[in-house]
Amino acid sequence: MASLPAPDGKRAALLALLAWLLCSAAMLWLFRGDFATLGFRDPDDAMRLVQVRDWIGGQAFWDVSQHRVNPPIGGPMHWSRIVDMPIAALILLLRPLLGMAMAELVACAVVPLLLLGGMTAALFVATRRIAGTIVALLAVILLLTAPSILVQFTPLRIDHHGWQIMAAALALGGAMDLRPVRGGVVSGLALALWLQISSEGLPYAALFAALFALRHWIDRAETPRFVGFTVALGAGALIPLILLRGPSAVLARQCDALSFVYVWPLVALAVATPAAARLIGPSTALRRCLIGAIGGGAALATFLLTGGACLSGDPFAALGPLAYKLWYLQVMEGRPIWEQSRLMVGVILLPSLFGLIATLLAARAASGLVRMRWLTVALLLAGAMLVAIMVMRAVSVAHLFALPGTTWLLVTLFRRVQASASAMVRIGGSVALVLLTPAGLCALWVALAATPEPARNASANCRAATVLAPLRTLAPTTLFAPIDLGPDILVQTRHSVIGTAHHRNAAGITAVIEGFVDAPDQARTVIGATSARYVVTCDGLNEYRLYGQANGEGLAAMLARGTIPQWLEPLPTKGPLKIYRIRPPRS
């Protein structure tokens, strides 16, 4: 690398494309065992396919509720049709050629890889703008070997997390664009896309807005980027919201999704900022500061008016104390870093911290506009790290922002190592640099920090199609099942369920948890108030074990011990799945 000339831009882009194709082929091979039965890694992926099926089957575009969850009321959802669109499009395109089942499989396997391709291209462009072709190409290699990022793009990983990371890469590319207006618009639209998909994009929208405002204050040439960003963000939030969710969405107050609460502050920012720039003018630093203050102040004032309960409320509070404790607090991907294991803490922090140090070193070695771009990456990475510290699943974005700096430092160190007169230094140093890659740092930490766990009896995968197969022998009905089984039951059978792990269906989640944790007499009352006709359990499910631990005399604990109340009739089954018919009360 030290002696070979840098490839031209076109050749480097082709090499990046080849790297993505090889990575995609490798993942298709590695995950091929899940294809025959649509073995989704996460219940959310299964629920996504259910939502797509319902839409293809005739459910209204603006209706994303799940009518087979907690019938007859239904389970309200906050998901976006944006994520559904490419999956549905591929299914409809391939169905006449392959049949429905194979079309679904191809769509679920290919869509995550296409998103990975989009993110790869965005990172390549962003890194090339700041550090050149060689660093950009190596950044792609590091990206395609980073487990904390790739985990969200594996075949069948069709939930929205890959979309969010791709949006982050697009926004980063806009921040690095040499054309300020275009860069601001690209970043604004990328963040608007993120917000349409998930409210988890809100802290990043604030981060980019603050950073662009800072650059606008420092350098008058950056004013068009800041103004373009605010206009694109506001318009990209309002117009697609109306198109995707209907006109009523801009008046509905929802704390967990883009709605009345958040869209109007963004519109206020989009209106106030260019108006202030036009009226005041960006000729001095003081004037530019005033422009940013007016735009930000308008957004904040509007949020204070629209926020309502969202200003201090917890969208999960409606679950009730028992469901909050036994479900929400157990979802570790949504918990802060201090609640994670020591192993996970290192995986979260090491690539980010190393990337931040590397980015600051790159900024120190640069000058002028290039230094400003490196400092921009450093601030974005620092902000993304703070988000990841508060919410573990945000780690992928932090690790993405760490890649340009990490790659620059590895290339710099490699060149110095190769300049050594000692062959041992050249060989040993090059090998040692592998440990500084994101994959190397994570592997090294796992090797050092992992502690042996006590041996446990192997348990069946309760969500597997083979385990759920006995349910297909029943006529379509409603099942009272653990919430983590719900989405796979919906995918694999024609049954309905009471609850899934989606918080807007607070009534269904609460009923499931109370029904399994309460003593049998109270559980009968809870379950009887639902439309369920069968109770389903699975001994290998962590959720089900948790219910038994919460109350040793509860229904889940008693069924696990083989003690069956009289109002349940066990059906003959093999394996860990147990099915009980609910006997009607005697008149």
Coordinates of C-alpha atoms in Angstrom, one line a residue:
M1 CA 0.0 0.0 0.0
A2 CA 2.9 2.3 0.7
S3 CA 4.5 1.8 -2.7
L4 CA 1.5 1.2 -5.0
P5 CA -0.2 4.2 -6.6
A6 CA -3.6 5.0 -5.4
P7 CA -6.4 3.6 -7.6
D8 CA -8.4 6.2 -9.5
G9 CA -11.9 7.0 -8.3
K10 CA -13.7 4.7 -10.9
R11 CA -11.5 1.7 -10.2
A12 CA -11.8 2.2 -6.4
A13 CA -15.6 2.4 -6.7
L14 CA -15.6 -0.9 -8.6
L15 CA -13.4 -2.5 -6.0
A16 CA -15.8 -1.3 -3.3
L17 CA -18.7 -2.7 -5.3
L18 CA -16.8 -6.0 -5.5
A19 CA -16.2 -6.1 -1.8
W20 CA -19.9 -5.6 -1.1
L21 CA -20.8 -8.4 -3.6
L22 CA -18.3 -10.8 -1.9
C23 CA -19.6 -9.9 1.6
S24 CA -23.2 -10.4 0.4
A25 CA -22.3 -13.8 -1.1
A26 CA -20.6 -14.8 2.1
M27 CA -23.5 -13.9 4.3
L28 CA -26.0 -15.7 2.0
W29 CA -23.9 -18.8 2.4
L30 CA -23.5 -18.4 6.1
F31 CA -27.2 -17.9 6.8
R32 CA -28.5 -20.4 4.2
G33 CA -29.7 -22.7 7.0
D34 CA -32.4 -20.2 8.0
F35 CA -33.9 -19.9 4.6
A36 CA -36.0 -23.0 4.3
T37 CA -38.2 -22.1 7.3
L38 CA -37.7 -18.3 7.3
G39 CA -35.8 -18.5 10.5
F40 CA -35.8 -14.9 11.6
R41 CA -33.2 -13.9 14.2
D42 CA -35.5 -11.4 15.9
P43 CA -39.2 -11.3 16.4
D44 CA -39.3 -7.8 14.9
D45 CA -38.2 -9.3 11.5
A46 CA -41.0 -11.8 11.7
M47 CA -43.5 -9.0 12.5
R48 CA -42.2 -7.0 9.6
L49 CA -43.1 -9.8 7.2
V50 CA -46.5 -10.1 8.7
Q51 CA -47.1 -6.4 8.1
V52 CA -46.0 -6.7 4.5
R53 CA -48.2 -9.7 4.0
D54 CA -51.2 -7.9 5.4
W55 CA -50.5 -4.9 3.1
I56 CA -50.2 -7.1 0.0
G57 CA -53.3 -8.9 1.1
G58 CA -55.4 -5.8 1.0
Q59 CA -54.8 -3.9 4.3
A60 CA -55.0 -0.1 3.8
F61 CA -51.7 1.7 3.1
W62 CA -52.3 4.1 6.1
D63 CA -53.3 1.2 8.4
V64 CA -50.2 -0.4 9.9
S65 CA -52.1 -1.9 12.9
Q66 CA -52.0 -5.7 13.4
H67 CA -55.5 -7.1 13.3
R68 CA -54.4 -10.6 14.4
V69 CA -52.9 -9.2 17.6
N70 CA -55.3 -8.9 20.6
P71 CA -58.4 -9.4 18.5
P72 CA -61.0 -8.0 18.1
I73 CA -59.4 -4.7 19.2
G74 CA -56.2 -5.2 17.2
G75 CA -52.6 -4.2 18.0
P76 CA -51.7 -0.6 17.1
M77 CA -48.2 -0.1 15.6
H78 CA -46.0 2.9 14.8
W79 CA -44.0 1.3 12.0
S80 CA -43.4 3.0 8.6
R81 CA -44.4 1.8 5.2
I82 CA -41.0 3.0 3.9
V83 CA -39.4 -0.2 5.3
D84 CA -42.3 -2.3 3.8
M85 CA -42.0 -0.9 0.3
P86 CA -38.9 -2.6 -1.1
I87 CA -39.9 -5.9 0.5
A88 CA -43.4 -5.8 -0.9
A89 CA -42.1 -4.6 -4.3
L90 CA -39.8 -7.6 -4.7
I91 CA -42.4 -10.0 -3.5
L92 CA -44.9 -8.7 -6.1
L93 CA -42.3 -8.7 -8.8
L94 CA -41.1 -12.2 -8.1
R95 CA -44.4 -13.9 -7.1
P96 CA -45.5 -14.6 -10.7
L97 CA -42.1 -16.2 -11.4
L98 CA -41.2 -18.0 -8.2
G99 CA -44.5 -18.4 -6.2
M100 CA -45.3 -16.6 -3.0
A101 CA -43.1 -18.5 -0.6
M102 CA -40.0 -18.3 -2.7
A103 CA -40.7 -14.6 -3.5
E104 CA -40.9 -13.8 0.2
L105 CA -37.7 -15.7 0.9
V106 CA -35.8 -13.8 -1.9
A107 CA -37.1 -10.5 -0.8
C108 CA -36.3 -11.0 2.9
A109 CA -32.8 -12.2 2.0
V110 CA -31.9 -9.6 -0.6
V111 CA -33.4 -6.3 0.8
P112 CA -30.9 -6.2 3.8
L113 CA -28.0 -6.7 1.4
L114 CA -29.2 -3.9 -0.8
L115 CA -29.3 -1.6 2.2
L116 CA -25.8 -2.7 3.0
G117 CA -24.8 -1.7 -0.5
G118 CA -26.3 1.7 -0.1
M119 CA -24.5 2.2 3.2
T120 CA -21.3 1.0 1.7
A121 CA -21.5 3.5 -1.2
A122 CA -22.4 6.3 1.2
L123 CA -19.4 5.6 3.5
F124 CA -17.1 5.3 0.5
V125 CA -18.1 8.7 -0.9
A126 CA -18.0 10.4 2.6
T127 CA -14.5 9.0 3.4
R128 CA -13.1 9.8 0.0
R129 CA -14.1 13.4 0.3
I130 CA -12.2 13.8 3.5
A131 CA -9.2 11.3 3.2
G132 CA -8.8 10.2 -0.4
T133 CA -9.3 7.0 -2.3
I134 CA -7.1 4.5 -0.5
V135 CA -8.6 5.4 2.9
A136 CA -12.1 5.2 1.5
L137 CA -11.5 1.8 0.0
L138 CA -10.0 0.4 3.2
A139 CA -12.9 2.0 5.2
V140 CA -15.3 -0.1 3.1
I141 CA -13.3 -3.3 3.9
L142 CA -13.4 -2.4 7.6
L143 CA -17.2 -1.7 7.3
L144 CA -17.8 -5.1 5.7
T145 CA -15.9 -6.9 8.5
A146 CA -17.4 -5.0 11.4
P147 CA -19.7 -7.4 13.3
S148 CA -21.5 -4.6 15.2
I149 CA -22.7 -3.1 11.9
L150 CA -23.1 -6.2 9.8
V151 CA -25.4 -7.8 12.3
Q152 CA -28.1 -5.4 11.2
F153 CA -27.7 -6.3 7.5
T154 CA -27.7 -10.1 7.5
P155 CA -30.1 -11.9 5.2
L156 CA -33.7 -12.0 6.7
R157 CA -32.8 -9.0 8.9
I158 CA -35.7 -6.9 7.4
D159 CA -36.5 -4.7 10.4
H160 CA -35.7 -1.0 10.3
H161 CA -32.3 -0.9 12.0
G162 CA -30.4 -1.2 8.7
W163 CA -32.3 1.7 7.3
Q164 CA -31.3 3.9 10.2
I165 CA -27.6 3.1 9.8
M166 CA -27.8 3.7 6.1
A167 CA -29.4 7.1 6.8
A168 CA -26.6 7.9 9.2
A169 CA -24.0 7.2 6.4
L170 CA -25.9 9.4 4.0
A171 CA -26.0 12.2 6.5
L172 CA -22.3 11.8 7.1
G173 CA -21.7 12.1 3.3
G174 CA -23.7 15.3 3.2
A175 CA -21.6 16.8 6.0
M176 CA -18.5 16.1 4.0
D177 CA -19.8 17.4 0.7
L178 CA -17.7 20.2 -0.8
R179 CA -20.9 21.8 -2.2
P180 CA -22.5 23.3 0.9
V181 CA -26.1 23.5 -0.3
R182 CA -26.1 20.0 -1.8
G183 CA -24.5 18.6 1.4
G184 CA -27.0 20.3 3.7
V185 CA -29.9 19.0 1.6
V186 CA -28.6 15.5 1.5
S187 CA -28.0 15.4 5.3
G188 CA -31.4 17.0 5.9
L189 CA -33.2 14.5 3.7
A190 CA -31.3 11.6 5.2
L191 CA -32.3 12.6 8.7
A192 CA -35.9 13.2 7.6
L193 CA -35.9 9.6 6.2
W194 CA -34.6 8.4 9.5
L195 CA -37.3 10.2 11.4
Q196 CA -40.0 8.8 9.1
I197 CA -38.8 5.3 10.1
S198 CA -38.1 5.8 13.8
S199 CA -38.1 8.6 16.4
E200 CA -34.6 7.2 17.4
G201 CA -33.3 9.6 14.8
L202 CA -34.3 12.6 16.9
P203 CA -31.0 13.0 18.8
Y204 CA -29.0 12.6 15.6
A205 CA -31.1 15.3 13.9
A206 CA -30.4 17.6 16.8
L207 CA -26.7 16.6 16.6
F208 CA -26.4 17.4 12.9
A209 CA -28.4 20.6 13.3
A210 CA -26.1 21.8 16.1
L211 CA -23.0 20.9 14.2
F212 CA -24.0 22.7 11.0
A213 CA -25.1 25.7 13.1
L214 CA -21.6 25.7 14.7
R215 CA -19.9 25.5 11.3
H216 CA -22.2 28.2 10.0
W217 CA -21.2 30.5 12.9
I218 CA -17.5 29.9 12.4
D219 CA -17.4 30.1 8.6
R220 CA -19.8 32.2 6.4
A221 CA -19.2 29.7 3.5
E222 CA -21.0 27.1 5.6
T223 CA -24.2 29.1 5.9
P224 CA -25.8 27.5 2.8
R225 CA -25.2 24.1 4.3
F226 CA -27.0 25.0 7.5
V227 CA -29.9 26.7 5.8
G228 CA -30.2 23.9 3.2
F229 CA -30.2 21.3 6.0
T230 CA -33.0 23.0 8.0
V231 CA -35.2 23.4 5.0
A232 CA -34.7 19.8 3.8
L233 CA -35.2 18.4 7.3
G234 CA -38.4 20.3 7.8
A235 CA -39.9 19.6 4.4
G236 CA -38.7 16.0 4.5
A237 CA -40.4 15.6 7.8
L238 CA -43.8 17.2 6.9
I239 CA -44.6 16.1 3.4
P240 CA -43.7 12.4 3.6
L241 CA -45.5 12.2 6.9
I242 CA -48.7 13.3 5.3
L243 CA -48.2 11.0 2.3
L244 CA -47.2 8.0 4.4
R245 CA -49.6 8.3 7.4
G246 CA -52.4 10.5 6.2
P247 CA -53.2 14.2 6.9
S248 CA -54.4 13.4 10.4
A249 CA -50.8 12.4 11.3
V250 CA -49.7 16.0 11.6
L251 CA -52.3 16.6 14.2
A252 CA -51.9 13.4 16.2
R253 CA -49.7 13.5 19.3
Q254 CA -47.5 10.4 19.5
C255 CA -44.4 10.5 21.7
D256 CA -42.8 7.4 20.0
A257 CA -43.0 8.5 16.4
L258 CA -42.8 11.5 14.1
S259 CA -46.1 13.3 14.7
F260 CA -47.6 16.6 15.8
V261 CA -45.2 16.7 18.7
Y262 CA -42.0 16.8 16.5
V263 CA -42.9 17.7 13.0
W264 CA -44.0 21.3 13.7
P265 CA -40.8 22.2 15.6
L266 CA -38.9 20.9 12.6
V267 CA -41.1 23.0 10.3
A268 CA -40.6 26.0 12.5
L269 CA -36.8 25.5 12.2
A270 CA -37.1 25.2 8.4
V271 CA -39.1 28.4 8.2
A272 CA -37.3 30.6 10.8
T273 CA -33.7 29.8 9.7
P274 CA -33.8 30.9 6.1
A275 CA -36.1 33.8 6.9
A276 CA -33.6 35.0 9.5
A277 CA -30.7 34.5 7.1
R278 CA -32.5 36.5 4.5
L279 CA -33.5 39.4 6.8
I280 CA -30.3 39.6 9.0
G281 CA -27.6 38.4 6.6
P282 CA -24.6 36.3 7.5
S283 CA -22.0 39.0 7.1
T284 CA -20.5 38.7 10.6
A285 CA -20.1 36.0 13.2
L286 CA -22.6 37.8 15.5
R287 CA -25.2 37.9 12.8
R288 CA -24.7 34.2 12.0
C289 CA -25.0 33.4 15.7
L290 CA -28.3 35.3 15.8
I291 CA -29.6 33.4 12.7
G292 CA -28.9 30.1 14.4
A293 CA -30.4 31.3 17.7
I294 CA -33.6 32.4 16.0
G295 CA -34.0 29.1 14.1
G296 CA -33.2 27.0 17.2
G297 CA -35.4 29.2 19.4
A298 CA -38.3 28.9 17.1
A299 CA -38.0 25.1 17.1
L300 CA -37.7 24.9 20.9
A301 CA -40.6 27.3 21.5
T302 CA -42.8 25.2 19.1
F303 CA -41.8 22.0 20.8
L304 CA -42.8 23.5 24.2
L305 CA -46.2 24.1 22.7
T306 CA -46.6 20.8 20.9
G307 CA -44.8 18.5 23.3
G308 CA -47.5 18.0 25.9
A309 CA -47.0 14.8 27.9
C310 CA -44.0 14.0 25.7
L311 CA -41.9 16.7 27.4
S312 CA -41.6 14.5 30.4
G313 CA -43.6 11.4 29.9
D314 CA -42.4 7.9 29.2
P315 CA -44.1 6.2 26.3
F316 CA -43.8 2.9 28.0
A317 CA -45.4 4.0 31.3
A318 CA -48.8 2.8 30.0
L319 CA -47.6 -0.7 30.3
G320 CA -48.1 -0.7 34.1
P321 CA -45.4 -1.6 36.7
L322 CA -45.4 -5.3 36.2
A323 CA -45.1 -5.3 32.4
Y324 CA -42.6 -2.4 32.6
K325 CA -40.4 -4.5 34.9
L326 CA -40.7 -7.9 33.3
W327 CA -40.7 -6.8 29.7
Y328 CA -39.4 -3.3 29.0
L329 CA -36.5 -3.4 31.5
Q330 CA -35.4 -6.8 30.2
V331 CA -34.9 -5.5 26.6
M332 CA -31.2 -5.0 27.0
E333 CA -30.6 -3.5 23.6
G334 CA -32.6 -0.5 24.7
R335 CA -30.8 -0.1 28.1
P336 CA -27.8 2.1 28.9
I337 CA -24.2 0.9 29.0
W338 CA -24.0 0.7 32.8
E339 CA -26.7 -2.1 32.8
Q340 CA -24.8 -4.1 30.2
S341 CA -22.3 -6.9 30.9
R342 CA -18.6 -6.1 31.0
L343 CA -18.1 -8.0 27.8
M344 CA -20.7 -5.8 26.0
V345 CA -19.3 -2.6 27.5
G346 CA -16.0 -3.2 25.8
V347 CA -17.6 -4.1 22.5
I348 CA -19.5 -0.8 22.6
L349 CA -16.7 1.5 23.7
L350 CA -13.4 0.2 22.2
P351 CA -14.1 0.8 18.5
S352 CA -15.7 4.1 19.2
L353 CA -13.0 5.4 21.5
F354 CA -10.2 4.2 19.2
G355 CA -12.0 5.9 16.3
L356 CA -12.4 9.1 18.2
I357 CA -8.7 9.2 19.1
A358 CA -7.8 8.4 15.5
T359 CA -10.1 11.1 14.2
L360 CA -8.6 13.7 16.5
L361 CA -5.1 12.7 15.3
A362 CA -6.2 13.1 11.7
A363 CA -7.6 16.5 12.5
R364 CA -4.3 17.5 14.1
A365 CA -2.4 16.3 11.1
A366 CA -4.6 18.2 8.6
S367 CA -5.2 21.9 8.0
G368 CA -7.8 24.3 6.6
L369 CA -11.0 22.8 5.3
V370 CA -9.8 19.2 5.7
R371 CA -9.2 19.8 9.4
M372 CA -12.7 21.2 9.7
R373 CA -14.1 18.1 8.1
W374 CA -12.2 15.8 10.5
L375 CA -13.4 17.9 13.5
T376 CA -16.9 17.5 12.1
V377 CA -16.5 13.7 12.1
A378 CA -15.1 13.8 15.6
L379 CA -18.0 15.8 17.0
L380 CA -20.5 13.5 15.2
L381 CA -18.7 10.5 16.6
A382 CA -18.7 12.0 20.1
G383 CA -22.4 12.6 20.0
A384 CA -23.1 9.2 18.6
M385 CA -21.1 7.6 21.4
L386 CA -23.2 9.5 24.0
V387 CA -26.4 8.1 22.3
A388 CA -24.9 4.6 22.3
I389 CA -24.0 4.9 26.0
M390 CA -27.6 5.7 26.8
V391 CA -29.1 3.1 24.3
M392 CA -27.0 0.1 23.5
R393 CA -28.6 -0.6 20.1
A394 CA -27.3 2.7 18.8
V395 CA -23.7 1.3 18.9
S396 CA -23.8 0.6 15.1
V397 CA -24.0 4.3 14.3
A398 CA -21.1 5.2 16.6
H399 CA -19.0 2.5 15.1
L400 CA -19.9 3.7 11.6
F401 CA -18.8 7.2 12.4
A402 CA -15.5 5.8 13.8
L403 CA -14.5 4.2 10.6
P404 CA -13.0 7.1 8.6
G405 CA -10.7 8.1 11.5
T406 CA -9.8 4.5 12.3
T407 CA -9.0 3.8 8.7
W408 CA -6.8 6.9 8.3
L409 CA -4.8 6.0 11.4
L410 CA -4.3 2.4 10.2
V411 CA -3.1 3.6 6.8
T412 CA -0.7 6.1 8.4
L413 CA 0.7 3.5 10.8
F414 CA 1.0 0.9 8.0
R415 CA 3.0 3.3 5.9
R416 CA 5.4 4.0 8.8
V417 CA 5.7 0.3 9.6
Q418 CA 6.5 -0.5 6.0
A419 CA 9.1 2.2 5.9
S420 CA 11.2 0.3 8.5
A421 CA 14.4 -1.3 7.5
S422 CA 13.6 -4.3 9.7
A423 CA 11.7 -7.1 8.1
M424 CA 10.5 -8.2 11.6
V425 CA 9.0 -4.8 12.2
R426 CA 7.3 -4.7 8.8
I427 CA 5.8 -8.1 9.3
G428 CA 5.0 -8.0 13.0
G429 CA 3.7 -4.4 12.8
S430 CA 1.4 -5.2 9.9
V431 CA 0.0 -8.2 11.7
A432 CA -0.5 -6.1 14.9
L433 CA -2.5 -3.5 13.0
V434 CA -5.2 -6.1 12.4
L435 CA -5.9 -6.0 16.1
L436 CA -6.7 -2.3 15.8
T437 CA -9.5 -2.8 13.3
P438 CA -13.1 -2.8 14.7
A439 CA -13.3 -6.6 14.3
G440 CA -9.9 -7.0 15.8
L441 CA -10.6 -4.8 18.8
C442 CA -13.9 -6.7 19.5
A443 CA -12.3 -10.1 19.1
L444 CA -9.4 -9.1 21.4
W445 CA -11.7 -7.8 24.1
V446 CA -13.9 -10.9 23.9
A447 CA -10.8 -13.1 24.3
L448 CA -9.6 -11.1 27.4
A449 CA -12.9 -10.3 29.1
A450 CA -15.1 -13.4 28.4
T451 CA -15.7 -15.6 31.5
P452 CA -16.7 -19.2 31.2
E453 CA -20.4 -19.8 31.9
P454 CA -21.7 -22.8 33.8
A455 CA -22.8 -25.6 31.5
R456 CA -26.5 -25.7 30.8
N457 CA -28.7 -28.2 29.1
A458 CA -29.3 -27.2 25.5
S459 CA -32.7 -25.8 24.9
A460 CA -34.7 -25.8 21.8
N461 CA -35.3 -22.7 19.8
C462 CA -38.9 -22.0 20.7
R463 CA -39.3 -19.7 17.7
A464 CA -38.3 -22.3 15.2
A465 CA -40.8 -23.5 12.6
T466 CA -40.3 -27.1 13.6
V467 CA -41.1 -26.3 17.2
L468 CA -44.2 -24.3 16.3
A469 CA -45.4 -27.0 13.8
P470 CA -48.0 -28.5 16.2
L471 CA -49.9 -25.2 16.2
R472 CA -50.7 -25.7 12.5
T473 CA -52.8 -28.7 13.3
L474 CA -55.3 -26.4 15.1
A475 CA -58.1 -24.6 13.4
P476 CA -57.4 -20.8 13.2
T477 CA -58.0 -19.3 16.6
T478 CA -56.5 -17.0 19.2
L479 CA -53.6 -18.1 21.3
F480 CA -52.5 -16.9 24.7
A481 CA -48.7 -17.2 24.1
P482 CA -45.5 -15.5 25.4
I483 CA -45.0 -12.2 23.6
D484 CA -41.7 -13.2 22.0
L485 CA -43.5 -16.1 20.3
G486 CA -46.2 -13.9 18.9
P487 CA -44.7 -12.7 15.6
D488 CA -43.4 -16.1 14.6
I489 CA -46.8 -17.7 15.4
L490 CA -48.3 -15.0 13.1
V491 CA -45.8 -15.8 10.3
Q492 CA -45.9 -19.6 10.6
T493 CA -49.7 -20.1 11.2
R494 CA -53.1 -18.5 10.6
H495 CA -53.7 -18.0 14.4
S496 CA -54.0 -14.7 16.2
V497 CA -52.2 -13.9 19.5
I498 CA -52.9 -11.6 22.4
G499 CA -49.6 -9.7 22.6
T500 CA -46.3 -9.1 20.9
A501 CA -43.3 -7.1 22.0
H502 CA -44.6 -3.8 20.5
H503 CA -45.4 -1.3 23.2
R504 CA -48.4 0.4 21.7
N505 CA -50.4 -2.7 22.4
A506 CA -50.0 -2.1 26.1
A507 CA -53.3 -3.9 27.0
G508 CA -52.2 -7.1 25.2
I509 CA -48.7 -7.1 26.7
T510 CA -50.0 -6.5 30.2
A511 CA -52.6 -9.2 29.8
V512 CA -50.0 -11.8 28.7
I513 CA -47.6 -11.0 31.5
E514 CA -50.2 -10.9 34.2
G515 CA -51.8 -14.1 32.9
F516 CA -48.5 -16.0 33.2
V517 CA -47.3 -14.4 36.4
D518 CA -50.6 -14.4 38.4
A519 CA -51.7 -17.4 40.5
P520 CA -53.9 -19.8 38.5
D521 CA -57.3 -18.4 39.8
Q522 CA -56.4 -14.8 39.0
A523 CA -54.8 -15.9 35.7
R524 CA -58.0 -17.6 34.7
T525 CA -59.8 -14.2 35.1
V526 CA -57.1 -12.4 33.1
I527 CA -57.0 -14.9 30.3
G528 CA -60.8 -15.3 30.2
A529 CA -61.1 -11.5 29.6
T530 CA -59.3 -12.0 26.3
S531 CA -60.4 -13.8 23.1
A532 CA -57.9 -16.6 23.6
R533 CA -59.0 -20.2 23.3
Y534 CA -55.6 -21.9 23.9
V535 CA -52.6 -21.3 26.2
V536 CA -49.2 -21.9 24.6
T537 CA -45.9 -22.2 26.5
C538 CA -42.4 -23.2 25.6
D539 CA -39.9 -24.3 28.3
G540 CA -36.8 -23.1 26.4
L541 CA -38.0 -19.4 26.2
N542 CA -36.1 -17.0 28.4
E543 CA -39.3 -14.8 28.7
Y544 CA -41.2 -17.8 30.0
R545 CA -38.5 -18.7 32.6
L546 CA -38.6 -15.0 33.8
Y547 CA -42.4 -15.3 34.4
G548 CA -41.8 -18.4 36.5
Q549 CA -39.1 -16.7 38.5
A550 CA -41.3 -13.6 39.1
N551 CA -43.8 -15.8 41.0
G552 CA -43.1 -19.3 42.0
E553 CA -46.8 -19.9 42.6
G554 CA -47.9 -18.3 39.3
L555 CA -49.3 -20.0 36.3
A556 CA -46.1 -20.1 34.3
A557 CA -44.2 -21.7 37.3
M558 CA -46.9 -24.3 37.9
L559 CA -47.1 -25.3 34.3
A560 CA -43.3 -25.6 34.1
R561 CA -43.5 -28.0 37.1
G562 CA -46.2 -30.0 35.4
T563 CA -49.0 -28.8 37.7
I564 CA -52.0 -28.1 35.4
P565 CA -55.0 -26.2 36.8
Q566 CA -58.4 -27.8 36.1
W567 CA -59.5 -25.1 33.7
L568 CA -56.7 -26.1 31.2
E569 CA -56.8 -29.2 29.2
P570 CA -53.3 -30.3 27.9
L571 CA -53.1 -31.4 24.2
P572 CA -50.7 -34.2 23.2
T573 CA -47.5 -32.6 21.9
K574 CA -43.8 -33.5 21.6
G575 CA -40.9 -31.2 22.3
P576 CA -40.8 -28.1 24.4
L577 CA -44.0 -26.5 23.1
K578 CA -47.0 -27.1 25.2
I579 CA -50.6 -26.4 24.2
Y580 CA -53.5 -26.2 26.6
R581 CA -57.2 -25.8 25.6
I582 CA -59.0 -23.4 27.8
R583 CA -62.1 -25.1 29.3
P584 CA -65.1 -22.8 29.4
P585 CA -66.4 -22.0 32.9
R586 CA -69.2 -24.2 34.1
S587 CA -72.5 -22.4 34.1

